[in-house]
Every structure is written in structure tokens, then in C-alpha cells.
């Protein structure tokens, strides 16, 4: 009983000690908050309300009253950069770096922010020099990531490959897909300058980095065609189906042209029809429709488009059906059909676009690298209306 009584007496004591500790902590918090300038809270409030101009004014006042506050300099510099006032952001971060008493960690931070200012301002040489000075320090990963962005902007693909490998080795995650795309860029340039042998060597490296890279497979077929080996090119292009069925639309015209070159157009058409059954798309229909019209006649072409429209009802498909109907339309219906076709076609031009799955950037052309967000392989190989119907 005596033991239990002591426990009962101890409970209020423990409660009191806890209350006292909380009071001490709260006093410390209140004391620290009182040391912060009132402008800090004003600036923070403006930021929360998305009033950047007023936030900048508040932070400028803090820096004027307390020029030793490095944190306020960082906040102010970042605000300037976000507003596009890169010259002012550069001056803020340069002033920080000029302070002899700045600790090394804050000096590295200031260098990194200065490099980002240069990058935002388009001063790529200065940005590269600044980030190169940081690749062996605490900002190594951030600096390497920024350097990779610079080399991509400048289309310096060999340096981009080196930067991606360095970033990967620093533990920042796999960059194999990017590396494969960089080799594809070099290979494409080699093909433009009529060097298919060099292109094939580069594409082999691309596929070593990413075995299921559709673009590298397509370009390998292009290089084989440039060497005069059409049969090898056809076999390579057909491998796209094994990697990604939806992407066969991108290689369909190559296949049809290749089978014409070797004198087997019907074999090519039958192959594309089988692809159409697996993954219907307006781009694939376009190639198959023209081939059917050439090899099997107008009625077969109209039937093909009509069947596909029933299977996947889209305005893009209707536009193609109207085009097919106009081929042999009676003279008394040509005017009306043409009017309807023009109306539908004008509207479908807004729908016949590819759309980046990351940033939403729309384009009439298919891109391997999005022009909007610079991400790789973010464009699905189908038009936006088709994707909406599928969803």
C-alpha cells in the first residue's frame, strides 16, 4: 500500500515538472520571435497572399536595417529571381559572397544561388563556371543537375552525357534514359551529315543505355536504310511493336515505304493493318488509308475508315471519313460534303495535337524532348482527342 501511495503522490509532481518545462520552452520561443524584425512577418504575410512586390519591399527594408542578415539576403535574392529581376538578384548574391565573415556553408549556398541567377538570365558561360566550382562540395548534386541543364540548352551532347553519368554516380538516381536520348541526338546529327556508320555506333551506345528506347530503334533502321540495307531496316523498324505498340504509328510510313522499295507493298499493308487492330490511332489510319486507296481501291479505303470510326468515334476519324467520301462523291454532293469537311477539319486542327504528359505543352509535331519543360519522352504517340476518348 505504501508503494502505491508514493506513486499517487508522484503523479502531480511529474505533471508539474512537465508544465514547467513547457512554460520554459514557450518563453524561449516567444523570446526568439521578439528578436525577429516586424518586417519579416509583413514580408511573410505578403508572400502567403501572393503579393510579391510588397514582400520585396518588406525584405529590402529588413536588409537595410540589418545588413548582416544572410537569410534575408537569400530570401530577397530568390524573390528577385522569381520576378525576373535577375540583375538585382545577382547583385544581392554577389554582395553576400563579398562578405569575408560568411561561413563556408553559406558561401556555397550563395554561389549556388548566383549560378541559378546566371542560368535564369541566360548567362550560360558564367553559370557553368559557377557550378563547376561547386561540384566537389556540399552542393555537388544541385550543381551537376544545373550543369546538365546547361549542356542540354547548348546542345553539347557529349558534355551532357558526361554530366549525366557524373550525376548518376553521385547517387542522384538513374539517368540512363536521358543518356540514351543524348546519343540519339548525336546519331541524328550524324545521319543528317550522311555518316550512317558513325550513327550506328552511337545508336549501339544508346541501346546499351536503354534497351527499350523506341527512338534509338527507329534511328537504327534509318541508318541501315542509309547504308542501302532495306531488309535490315524493315526488321529493325518492326521491333518497335515489341517495345511499344502505340509507337508503331511513328514508324508506319517508314515501313510502308520500305516494303514498296523491296516490291512487297501488300505485305507491308497487311502488317500495318494488324498494327491497326492492336492500337488504332489517327496517324496510323492516315498511312493505312493511303496504302489501301492505292492498292485496294476507293471502296476498300472508305470501308476501312468507316470501320475505324465505329470502333473509335472521334472528330479526327470523321474528318478522315469525309475525305474518303469526297474521293468518288457524286457531283451534286461534292459542294455540301466539302463544306462539312472544311468545317470539321478546321475544328479538328485544334484537337490534332500531341500533349506533354508533364507540363501540358501542346504541339502539332511529335517531340522526344518537350519544348515546354525540356523533359524527355513525355509525349504519348497519340493525339489529344484520341487520349480523351480512351480515358
mmCIF file of C-alpha atoms in Angstrom:
data_model
loop_
_atom_site.group_PDB
_atom_site.id
_atom_site.type_symbol
_atom_site.label_atom_id
_atom_site.label_comp_id
_atom_site.label_asym_id
_atom_site.label_seq_id
_atom_site.Cartn_x
_atom_site.Cartn_y
_atom_site.Cartn_z
ATOM 1 C CA UNK A 1 0.000 0.000 0.000
ATOM 2 C CA UNK A 2 2.841 2.376 0.861
ATOM 3 C CA UNK A 3 4.419 1.809 -2.568
ATOM 4 C CA UNK A 4 1.151 2.615 -4.352
ATOM 5 C CA UNK A 5 0.678 5.762 -2.244
ATOM 6 C CA UNK A 6 4.079 7.109 -3.308
ATOM 7 C CA UNK A 7 3.125 6.560 -6.928
ATOM 8 C CA UNK A 8 -0.060 8.556 -6.411
ATOM 9 C CA UNK A 9 1.907 11.367 -4.823
ATOM 10 C CA UNK A 10 4.431 11.323 -7.642
ATOM 11 C CA UNK A 11 1.883 11.920 -10.410
ATOM 12 C CA UNK A 12 1.179 15.584 -9.540
ATOM 13 C CA UNK A 13 4.926 16.190 -9.174
ATOM 14 C CA UNK A 14 5.608 14.812 -12.669
ATOM 15 C CA UNK A 15 2.719 16.827 -14.086
ATOM 16 C CA UNK A 16 4.120 19.983 -12.511
ATOM 17 C CA UNK A 17 7.574 19.366 -13.934
ATOM 18 C CA UNK A 18 6.116 18.859 -17.402
ATOM 19 C CA UNK A 19 4.090 22.074 -17.124
ATOM 20 C CA UNK A 20 7.222 23.965 -16.021
ATOM 21 C CA UNK A 21 9.267 22.603 -18.953
ATOM 22 C CA UNK A 22 6.554 23.638 -21.395
ATOM 23 C CA UNK A 23 6.498 27.138 -19.924
ATOM 24 C CA UNK A 24 10.273 27.422 -20.303
ATOM 25 C CA UNK A 25 10.074 26.268 -23.956
ATOM 26 C CA UNK A 26 7.260 28.688 -24.735
ATOM 27 C CA UNK A 27 9.189 31.564 -23.191
ATOM 28 C CA UNK A 28 12.189 30.675 -25.358
ATOM 29 C CA UNK A 29 10.016 30.630 -28.480
ATOM 30 C CA UNK A 30 8.384 33.949 -27.582
ATOM 31 C CA UNK A 31 11.789 35.446 -26.810
ATOM 32 C CA UNK A 32 13.214 34.329 -30.152
ATOM 33 C CA UNK A 33 10.178 35.581 -32.057
ATOM 34 C CA UNK A 34 10.559 39.016 -30.453
ATOM 35 C CA UNK A 35 14.076 39.261 -31.848
ATOM 36 C CA UNK A 36 12.770 38.946 -35.410
ATOM 37 C CA UNK A 37 12.007 42.293 -37.079
ATOM 38 C CA UNK A 38 8.380 43.134 -37.708
ATOM 39 C CA UNK A 39 9.144 43.456 -41.412
ATOM 40 C CA UNK A 40 9.829 39.729 -41.509
ATOM 41 C CA UNK A 41 6.230 38.932 -40.606
ATOM 42 C CA UNK A 42 4.936 41.553 -43.007
ATOM 43 C CA UNK A 43 7.018 40.102 -45.822
ATOM 44 C CA UNK A 44 5.948 36.560 -44.973
ATOM 45 C CA UNK A 45 2.305 37.615 -44.941
ATOM 46 C CA UNK A 46 2.672 39.275 -48.349
ATOM 47 C CA UNK A 47 4.256 36.107 -49.728
ATOM 48 C CA UNK A 48 1.426 33.947 -48.388
ATOM 49 C CA UNK A 49 -1.031 36.285 -50.109
ATOM 50 C CA UNK A 50 0.987 36.134 -53.355
ATOM 51 C CA UNK A 51 1.860 39.841 -53.148
ATOM 52 C CA UNK A 52 5.469 39.595 -54.284
ATOM 53 C CA UNK A 53 6.004 43.321 -54.882
ATOM 54 C CA UNK A 54 5.075 44.204 -51.300
ATOM 55 C CA UNK A 55 7.077 41.237 -49.960
ATOM 56 C CA UNK A 56 10.170 42.502 -51.796
ATOM 57 C CA UNK A 57 9.745 45.972 -50.293
ATOM 58 C CA UNK A 58 9.431 44.486 -46.808
ATOM 59 C CA UNK A 59 12.538 42.329 -47.170
ATOM 60 C CA UNK A 60 14.546 45.204 -48.674
ATOM 61 C CA UNK A 61 13.733 47.221 -45.556
ATOM 62 C CA UNK A 62 14.920 44.356 -43.313
ATOM 63 C CA UNK A 63 18.195 44.065 -45.223
ATOM 64 C CA UNK A 64 18.688 47.833 -44.971
ATOM 65 C CA UNK A 65 18.165 47.775 -41.193
ATOM 66 C CA UNK A 66 20.071 44.525 -40.648
ATOM 67 C CA UNK A 67 22.689 44.155 -43.426
ATOM 68 C CA UNK A 68 24.312 41.208 -41.620
ATOM 69 C CA UNK A 69 21.231 39.001 -42.049
ATOM 70 C CA UNK A 70 22.313 36.405 -44.635
ATOM 71 C CA UNK A 71 18.957 34.604 -44.585
ATOM 72 C CA UNK A 72 17.165 37.794 -45.561
ATOM 73 C CA UNK A 73 19.609 38.275 -48.438
ATOM 74 C CA UNK A 74 18.844 34.764 -49.699
ATOM 75 C CA UNK A 75 15.101 35.362 -49.449
ATOM 76 C CA UNK A 76 15.391 38.695 -51.228
ATOM 77 C CA UNK A 77 17.632 37.342 -53.991
ATOM 78 C CA UNK A 78 15.269 34.439 -54.663
ATOM 79 C CA UNK A 79 12.322 36.807 -54.827
ATOM 80 C CA UNK A 80 14.123 38.992 -57.345
ATOM 81 C CA UNK A 81 14.937 35.944 -59.477
ATOM 82 C CA UNK A 82 11.357 34.681 -59.399
ATOM 83 C CA UNK A 83 10.157 38.104 -60.540
ATOM 84 C CA UNK A 84 12.631 38.046 -63.431
ATOM 85 C CA UNK A 85 14.804 40.799 -61.938
ATOM 86 C CA UNK A 86 17.957 38.781 -62.430
ATOM 87 C CA UNK A 87 20.354 41.758 -62.294
ATOM 88 C CA UNK A 88 19.146 42.662 -58.811
ATOM 89 C CA UNK A 89 19.280 39.008 -57.719
ATOM 90 C CA UNK A 90 22.868 38.764 -58.985
ATOM 91 C CA UNK A 91 23.877 41.886 -57.025
ATOM 92 C CA UNK A 92 22.323 40.555 -53.820
ATOM 93 C CA UNK A 93 24.165 37.232 -54.045
ATOM 94 C CA UNK A 94 27.433 38.862 -55.132
ATOM 95 C CA UNK A 95 27.245 41.180 -52.097
ATOM 96 C CA UNK A 96 26.815 38.138 -49.886
ATOM 97 C CA UNK A 97 29.860 36.438 -51.403
ATOM 98 C CA UNK A 98 31.919 39.597 -50.853
ATOM 99 C CA UNK A 99 31.470 39.330 -47.079
ATOM 100 C CA UNK A 100 34.696 37.968 -45.524
ATOM 101 C CA UNK A 101 32.881 36.690 -42.405
ATOM 102 C CA UNK A 102 30.431 34.467 -44.304
ATOM 103 C CA UNK A 103 30.659 30.801 -43.178
ATOM 104 C CA UNK A 104 31.652 28.250 -45.815
ATOM 105 C CA UNK A 105 28.230 26.586 -45.961
ATOM 106 C CA UNK A 106 26.529 29.914 -46.603
ATOM 107 C CA UNK A 107 29.230 30.851 -49.106
ATOM 108 C CA UNK A 108 28.476 27.665 -51.064
ATOM 109 C CA UNK A 109 24.783 28.448 -50.821
ATOM 110 C CA UNK A 110 25.375 31.967 -52.164
ATOM 111 C CA UNK A 111 27.472 30.581 -55.056
ATOM 112 C CA UNK A 112 24.724 28.153 -55.957
ATOM 113 C CA UNK A 113 22.072 30.880 -55.901
ATOM 114 C CA UNK A 114 24.323 33.121 -58.001
ATOM 115 C CA UNK A 115 24.711 30.312 -60.529
ATOM 116 C CA UNK A 116 20.928 29.969 -60.681
ATOM 117 C CA UNK A 117 20.688 33.738 -61.267
ATOM 118 C CA UNK A 118 23.095 33.462 -64.200
ATOM 119 C CA UNK A 119 21.150 30.488 -65.550
ATOM 120 C CA UNK A 120 17.850 32.355 -65.355
ATOM 121 C CA UNK A 121 19.453 35.369 -67.059
ATOM 122 C CA UNK A 122 20.798 33.195 -69.891
ATOM 123 C CA UNK A 123 24.436 33.885 -68.953
ATOM 124 C CA UNK A 124 25.335 30.250 -69.501
ATOM 125 C CA UNK A 125 29.136 30.657 -69.509
ATOM 126 C CA UNK A 126 29.098 32.360 -66.101
ATOM 127 C CA UNK A 127 26.592 29.841 -64.773
ATOM 128 C CA UNK A 128 28.752 26.937 -65.939
ATOM 129 C CA UNK A 129 31.857 28.423 -64.305
ATOM 130 C CA UNK A 130 29.987 28.959 -61.027
ATOM 131 C CA UNK A 131 28.515 25.458 -60.908
ATOM 132 C CA UNK A 132 31.846 23.845 -61.836
ATOM 133 C CA UNK A 133 33.294 25.407 -58.676
ATOM 134 C CA UNK A 134 30.669 23.571 -56.611
ATOM 135 C CA UNK A 135 30.770 20.017 -57.971
ATOM 136 C CA UNK A 136 33.132 18.772 -55.236
ATOM 137 C CA UNK A 137 31.325 20.363 -52.298
ATOM 138 C CA UNK A 138 28.048 20.118 -50.424
ATOM 139 C CA UNK A 139 26.129 21.417 -53.443
ATOM 140 C CA UNK A 140 27.565 18.782 -55.773
ATOM 141 C CA UNK A 141 24.269 17.178 -56.814
ATOM 142 C CA UNK A 142 22.489 20.515 -57.358
ATOM 143 C CA UNK A 143 25.454 21.869 -59.343
ATOM 144 C CA UNK A 144 25.697 18.768 -61.542
ATOM 145 C CA UNK A 145 21.967 18.918 -62.198
ATOM 146 C CA UNK A 146 22.282 22.560 -63.267
ATOM 147 C CA UNK A 147 25.277 21.775 -65.500
ATOM 148 C CA UNK A 148 23.260 19.035 -67.175
ATOM 149 C CA UNK A 149 20.539 21.566 -67.935
ATOM 150 C CA UNK A 150 23.109 23.995 -69.377
ATOM 151 C CA UNK A 151 24.642 21.390 -71.703
ATOM 152 C CA UNK A 152 21.193 20.389 -72.937
ATOM 153 C CA UNK A 153 20.298 24.004 -73.661
ATOM 154 C CA UNK A 154 23.537 24.435 -75.601
ATOM 155 C CA UNK A 155 23.034 21.052 -77.307
ATOM 156 C CA UNK A 156 26.503 19.983 -76.204
ATOM 157 C CA UNK A 157 25.514 16.325 -76.136
ATOM 158 C CA UNK A 158 28.937 14.758 -75.350
ATOM 159 C CA UNK A 159 29.247 17.026 -72.289
ATOM 160 C CA UNK A 160 25.631 16.295 -71.390
ATOM 161 C CA UNK A 161 26.455 12.576 -71.406
ATOM 162 C CA UNK A 162 29.431 13.174 -69.080
ATOM 163 C CA UNK A 163 27.304 15.323 -66.766
ATOM 164 C CA UNK A 164 24.504 12.731 -66.663
ATOM 165 C CA UNK A 165 26.971 9.953 -65.835
ATOM 166 C CA UNK A 166 28.532 12.113 -63.088
ATOM 167 C CA UNK A 167 25.102 12.914 -61.665
ATOM 168 C CA UNK A 168 24.171 9.243 -61.737
ATOM 169 C CA UNK A 169 27.402 8.240 -59.978
ATOM 170 C CA UNK A 170 26.804 10.874 -57.285
ATOM 171 C CA UNK A 171 23.705 8.959 -56.189
ATOM 172 C CA UNK A 172 21.084 11.242 -57.741
ATOM 173 C CA UNK A 173 19.213 8.394 -59.450
ATOM 174 C CA UNK A 174 19.369 6.755 -62.855
ATOM 175 C CA UNK A 175 19.907 8.917 -65.933
ATOM 176 C CA UNK A 176 20.033 6.054 -68.446
ATOM 177 C CA UNK A 177 17.008 7.212 -70.455
ATOM 178 C CA UNK A 178 18.469 10.701 -70.791
ATOM 179 C CA UNK A 179 21.874 9.312 -71.767
ATOM 180 C CA UNK A 180 20.213 7.184 -74.459
ATOM 181 C CA UNK A 181 18.456 10.268 -75.839
ATOM 182 C CA UNK A 182 21.722 12.245 -75.913
ATOM 183 C CA UNK A 183 23.305 9.508 -78.033
ATOM 184 C CA UNK A 184 20.230 9.645 -80.295
ATOM 185 C CA UNK A 185 20.782 13.373 -80.777
ATOM 186 C CA UNK A 186 24.375 12.726 -81.838
ATOM 187 C CA UNK A 187 23.283 9.883 -84.125
ATOM 188 C CA UNK A 188 20.622 12.014 -85.767
ATOM 189 C CA UNK A 189 23.214 14.685 -86.463
ATOM 190 C CA UNK A 190 25.486 12.039 -87.996
ATOM 191 C CA UNK A 191 22.640 10.907 -90.266
ATOM 192 C CA UNK A 192 21.969 14.487 -91.379
ATOM 193 C CA UNK A 193 25.637 14.726 -92.393
ATOM 194 C CA UNK A 194 25.424 11.364 -94.224
ATOM 195 C CA UNK A 195 27.533 9.327 -91.794
ATOM 196 C CA UNK A 196 25.378 6.213 -91.197
ATOM 197 C CA UNK A 197 28.303 4.110 -89.903
ATOM 198 C CA UNK A 198 29.030 6.657 -87.191
ATOM 199 C CA UNK A 199 25.315 6.889 -86.429
ATOM 200 C CA UNK A 200 25.092 3.115 -85.902
ATOM 201 C CA UNK A 201 27.982 3.196 -83.415
ATOM 202 C CA UNK A 202 26.257 5.944 -81.434
ATOM 203 C CA UNK A 203 22.913 4.154 -81.548
ATOM 204 C CA UNK A 204 24.504 0.993 -80.229
ATOM 205 C CA UNK A 205 25.632 3.005 -77.196
ATOM 206 C CA UNK A 206 22.147 4.456 -76.886
ATOM 207 C CA UNK A 207 20.610 0.997 -76.780
ATOM 208 C CA UNK A 208 23.215 -0.138 -74.267
ATOM 209 C CA UNK A 209 21.977 2.641 -72.002
ATOM 210 C CA UNK A 210 18.290 1.889 -72.649
ATOM 211 C CA UNK A 211 17.435 -1.365 -74.429
ATOM 212 C CA UNK A 212 13.801 -0.360 -74.979
ATOM 213 C CA UNK A 213 14.443 3.066 -76.457
ATOM 214 C CA UNK A 214 11.964 3.495 -79.320
ATOM 215 C CA UNK A 215 13.778 6.420 -80.866
ATOM 216 C CA UNK A 216 17.126 4.601 -80.984
ATOM 217 C CA UNK A 217 15.423 1.627 -82.644
ATOM 218 C CA UNK A 218 13.775 3.843 -85.266
ATOM 219 C CA UNK A 219 17.030 5.684 -85.993
ATOM 220 C CA UNK A 220 18.915 2.389 -86.287
ATOM 221 C CA UNK A 221 16.542 1.438 -89.084
ATOM 222 C CA UNK A 222 17.122 4.842 -90.691
ATOM 223 C CA UNK A 223 20.891 4.304 -90.582
ATOM 224 C CA UNK A 224 20.556 0.826 -92.113
ATOM 225 C CA UNK A 225 18.382 2.286 -94.870
ATOM 226 C CA UNK A 226 21.028 4.976 -95.480
ATOM 227 C CA UNK A 227 23.550 2.154 -95.943
ATOM 228 C CA UNK A 228 21.267 0.603 -98.562
ATOM 229 C CA UNK A 229 20.156 -2.387 -96.458
ATOM 230 C CA UNK A 230 16.363 -2.057 -96.724
ATOM 231 C CA UNK A 231 15.595 -5.564 -95.400
ATOM 232 C CA UNK A 232 17.630 -4.929 -92.239
ATOM 233 C CA UNK A 233 15.869 -1.597 -91.790
ATOM 234 C CA UNK A 234 12.446 -3.282 -92.079
ATOM 235 C CA UNK A 235 13.365 -5.862 -89.436
ATOM 236 C CA UNK A 236 14.598 -3.117 -87.103
ATOM 237 C CA UNK A 237 11.523 -0.926 -87.540
ATOM 238 C CA UNK A 238 9.294 -3.923 -86.834
ATOM 239 C CA UNK A 239 10.955 -4.252 -83.426
ATOM 240 C CA UNK A 240 9.145 -1.076 -82.363
ATOM 241 C CA UNK A 241 5.991 -3.172 -81.933
ATOM 242 C CA UNK A 242 7.776 -5.348 -79.366
ATOM 243 C CA UNK A 243 8.849 -2.275 -77.393
ATOM 244 C CA UNK A 244 5.649 -0.195 -77.542
ATOM 245 C CA UNK A 245 2.647 -0.962 -79.755
ATOM 246 C CA UNK A 246 1.273 2.632 -79.666
ATOM 247 C CA UNK A 247 4.574 3.903 -81.103
ATOM 248 C CA UNK A 248 4.170 1.893 -84.334
ATOM 249 C CA UNK A 249 2.247 4.898 -85.695
ATOM 250 C CA UNK A 250 5.546 6.816 -85.717
ATOM 251 C CA UNK A 251 7.264 4.192 -87.842
ATOM 252 C CA UNK A 252 4.312 3.219 -90.075
ATOM 253 C CA UNK A 253 5.265 5.413 -93.047
ATOM 254 C CA UNK A 254 8.845 4.141 -92.923
ATOM 255 C CA UNK A 255 7.592 0.555 -93.037
ATOM 256 C CA UNK A 256 5.214 1.172 -95.935
ATOM 257 C CA UNK A 257 7.886 2.989 -97.954
ATOM 258 C CA UNK A 258 10.382 0.210 -97.197
ATOM 259 C CA UNK A 259 8.067 -2.550 -98.369
ATOM 260 C CA UNK A 260 7.421 -0.599 -101.576
ATOM 261 C CA UNK A 261 11.192 -0.388 -102.153
ATOM 262 C CA UNK A 262 11.566 -4.187 -101.913
ATOM 263 C CA UNK A 263 8.499 -4.783 -104.099
ATOM 264 C CA UNK A 264 6.197 -6.165 -101.386
ATOM 265 C CA UNK A 265 3.709 -3.363 -100.717
ATOM 266 C CA UNK A 266 0.806 -5.720 -99.931
ATOM 267 C CA UNK A 267 2.875 -7.409 -97.229
ATOM 268 C CA UNK A 268 3.545 -4.016 -95.712
ATOM 269 C CA UNK A 269 -0.140 -3.083 -95.841
ATOM 270 C CA UNK A 270 -1.160 -6.330 -94.152
ATOM 271 C CA UNK A 271 1.386 -5.690 -91.407
ATOM 272 C CA UNK A 272 0.081 -2.173 -90.785
ATOM 273 C CA UNK A 273 -3.499 -3.450 -90.716
ATOM 274 C CA UNK A 274 -2.507 -5.874 -87.977
ATOM 275 C CA UNK A 275 -0.970 -2.963 -86.045
ATOM 276 C CA UNK A 276 -4.200 -1.010 -86.531
ATOM 277 C CA UNK A 277 -6.170 -3.802 -84.870
ATOM 278 C CA UNK A 278 -3.864 -3.648 -81.836
ATOM 279 C CA UNK A 279 -3.527 0.118 -81.460
ATOM 280 C CA UNK A 280 -5.769 2.311 -83.573
ATOM 281 C CA UNK A 281 -4.605 5.909 -83.999
ATOM 282 C CA UNK A 282 -5.336 8.654 -86.490
ATOM 283 C CA UNK A 283 -1.687 8.792 -87.602
ATOM 284 C CA UNK A 284 -1.673 5.058 -88.319
ATOM 285 C CA UNK A 285 -5.066 5.280 -90.083
ATOM 286 C CA UNK A 286 -3.633 8.036 -92.295
ATOM 287 C CA UNK A 287 -0.824 5.772 -93.564
ATOM 288 C CA UNK A 288 -3.020 2.687 -93.932
ATOM 289 C CA UNK A 289 -5.787 4.654 -95.662
ATOM 290 C CA UNK A 290 -3.429 5.960 -98.345
ATOM 291 C CA UNK A 291 -1.978 2.470 -98.889
ATOM 292 C CA UNK A 292 -5.436 0.865 -99.141
ATOM 293 C CA UNK A 293 -6.542 3.583 -101.560
ATOM 294 C CA UNK A 294 -3.503 2.847 -103.723
ATOM 295 C CA UNK A 295 -3.592 -0.959 -103.574
ATOM 296 C CA UNK A 296 -7.227 -1.935 -102.954
ATOM 297 C CA UNK A 297 -9.261 0.984 -104.282
ATOM 298 C CA UNK A 298 -11.677 3.653 -103.103
ATOM 299 C CA UNK A 299 -14.392 1.361 -101.705
ATOM 300 C CA UNK A 300 -11.921 -0.528 -99.531
ATOM 301 C CA UNK A 301 -10.441 2.757 -98.276
ATOM 302 C CA UNK A 302 -13.898 4.101 -97.354
ATOM 303 C CA UNK A 303 -14.777 0.863 -95.580
ATOM 304 C CA UNK A 304 -11.538 0.945 -93.615
ATOM 305 C CA UNK A 305 -12.127 4.484 -92.327
ATOM 306 C CA UNK A 306 -15.802 3.754 -91.605
ATOM 307 C CA UNK A 307 -14.899 0.683 -89.538
ATOM 308 C CA UNK A 308 -12.272 2.567 -87.561
ATOM 309 C CA UNK A 309 -14.684 5.428 -86.884
ATOM 310 C CA UNK A 310 -17.206 2.965 -85.445
ATOM 311 C CA UNK A 311 -14.507 1.396 -83.307
ATOM 312 C CA UNK A 312 -13.073 4.707 -82.088
ATOM 313 C CA UNK A 313 -15.551 7.564 -82.677
ATOM 314 C CA UNK A 314 -13.568 10.815 -82.898
ATOM 315 C CA UNK A 315 -13.837 14.021 -84.896
ATOM 316 C CA UNK A 316 -10.418 13.251 -86.351
ATOM 317 C CA UNK A 317 -11.824 9.977 -87.653
ATOM 318 C CA UNK A 318 -14.896 11.753 -89.033
ATOM 319 C CA UNK A 319 -12.631 14.203 -90.844
ATOM 320 C CA UNK A 320 -10.815 11.285 -92.469
ATOM 321 C CA UNK A 321 -14.127 9.605 -93.402
ATOM 322 C CA UNK A 322 -15.369 12.777 -95.102
ATOM 323 C CA UNK A 323 -12.097 12.931 -97.043
ATOM 324 C CA UNK A 324 -12.651 9.354 -98.183
ATOM 325 C CA UNK A 325 -16.256 10.068 -99.185
ATOM 326 C CA UNK A 326 -15.157 13.035 -101.305
ATOM 327 C CA UNK A 327 -12.883 10.854 -103.464
ATOM 328 C CA UNK A 328 -15.775 9.497 -105.554
ATOM 329 C CA UNK A 329 -18.707 11.594 -104.339
ATOM 330 C CA UNK A 330 -21.439 12.413 -106.904
ATOM 331 C CA UNK A 331 -21.066 15.923 -108.364
ATOM 332 C CA UNK A 332 -24.280 17.110 -106.725
ATOM 333 C CA UNK A 333 -22.911 16.226 -103.241
ATOM 334 C CA UNK A 334 -19.340 17.460 -103.631
ATOM 335 C CA UNK A 335 -20.125 21.052 -102.627
ATOM 336 C CA UNK A 336 -22.044 20.090 -99.485
ATOM 337 C CA UNK A 337 -19.546 17.437 -98.421
ATOM 338 C CA UNK A 338 -16.654 19.861 -98.989
ATOM 339 C CA UNK A 339 -18.361 22.461 -96.797
ATOM 340 C CA UNK A 340 -18.907 19.958 -93.981
ATOM 341 C CA UNK A 341 -15.369 18.634 -94.424
ATOM 342 C CA UNK A 342 -13.885 22.131 -94.154
ATOM 343 C CA UNK A 343 -15.883 22.885 -91.002
ATOM 344 C CA UNK A 344 -14.895 19.636 -89.312
ATOM 345 C CA UNK A 345 -11.281 19.929 -90.474
ATOM 346 C CA UNK A 346 -10.993 23.475 -89.091
ATOM 347 C CA UNK A 347 -12.128 22.282 -85.679
ATOM 348 C CA UNK A 348 -10.010 19.130 -85.668
ATOM 349 C CA UNK A 349 -6.849 21.183 -86.172
ATOM 350 C CA UNK A 350 -7.191 22.192 -82.519
ATOM 351 C CA UNK A 351 -7.554 18.545 -81.485
ATOM 352 C CA UNK A 352 -4.894 17.015 -83.730
ATOM 353 C CA UNK A 353 -2.081 17.809 -81.321
ATOM 354 C CA UNK A 354 0.313 15.924 -79.155
ATOM 355 C CA UNK A 355 0.393 16.936 -75.492
ATOM 356 C CA UNK A 356 3.193 16.645 -72.946
ATOM 357 C CA UNK A 357 2.077 14.480 -70.029
ATOM 358 C CA UNK A 358 4.232 16.511 -67.638
ATOM 359 C CA UNK A 359 3.574 20.196 -68.395
ATOM 360 C CA UNK A 360 0.662 20.003 -70.855
ATOM 361 C CA UNK A 361 2.524 21.732 -73.720
ATOM 362 C CA UNK A 362 0.665 21.038 -76.985
ATOM 363 C CA UNK A 363 2.234 20.723 -80.406
ATOM 364 C CA UNK A 364 1.284 19.636 -83.908
ATOM 365 C CA UNK A 365 4.601 17.813 -84.088
ATOM 366 C CA UNK A 366 5.718 14.829 -82.011
ATOM 367 C CA UNK A 367 8.774 15.624 -79.870
ATOM 368 C CA UNK A 368 11.105 13.353 -77.961
ATOM 369 C CA UNK A 369 12.011 16.314 -75.721
ATOM 370 C CA UNK A 370 9.196 18.631 -74.699
ATOM 371 C CA UNK A 371 9.848 22.240 -75.842
ATOM 372 C CA UNK A 372 7.932 23.471 -72.795
ATOM 373 C CA UNK A 373 9.504 21.665 -69.835
ATOM 374 C CA UNK A 374 12.545 20.047 -71.565
ATOM 375 C CA UNK A 375 11.606 16.598 -70.200
ATOM 376 C CA UNK A 376 12.362 13.570 -72.338
ATOM 377 C CA UNK A 377 9.816 11.024 -73.587
ATOM 378 C CA UNK A 378 6.769 12.790 -72.132
ATOM 379 C CA UNK A 379 4.728 12.881 -75.359
ATOM 380 C CA UNK A 380 2.300 9.967 -75.843
ATOM 381 C CA UNK A 381 2.266 8.882 -79.529
ATOM 382 C CA UNK A 382 -1.442 9.703 -79.845
ATOM 383 C CA UNK A 383 -3.308 12.954 -80.415
ATOM 384 C CA UNK A 384 -5.113 14.656 -77.546
ATOM 385 C CA UNK A 385 -8.644 13.796 -78.728
ATOM 386 C CA UNK A 386 -7.757 10.112 -79.016
ATOM 387 C CA UNK A 387 -6.357 10.134 -75.468
ATOM 388 C CA UNK A 388 -9.565 11.750 -74.167
ATOM 389 C CA UNK A 389 -11.694 9.105 -75.880
ATOM 390 C CA UNK A 390 -9.535 6.325 -74.432
ATOM 391 C CA UNK A 391 -9.846 7.804 -70.923
#
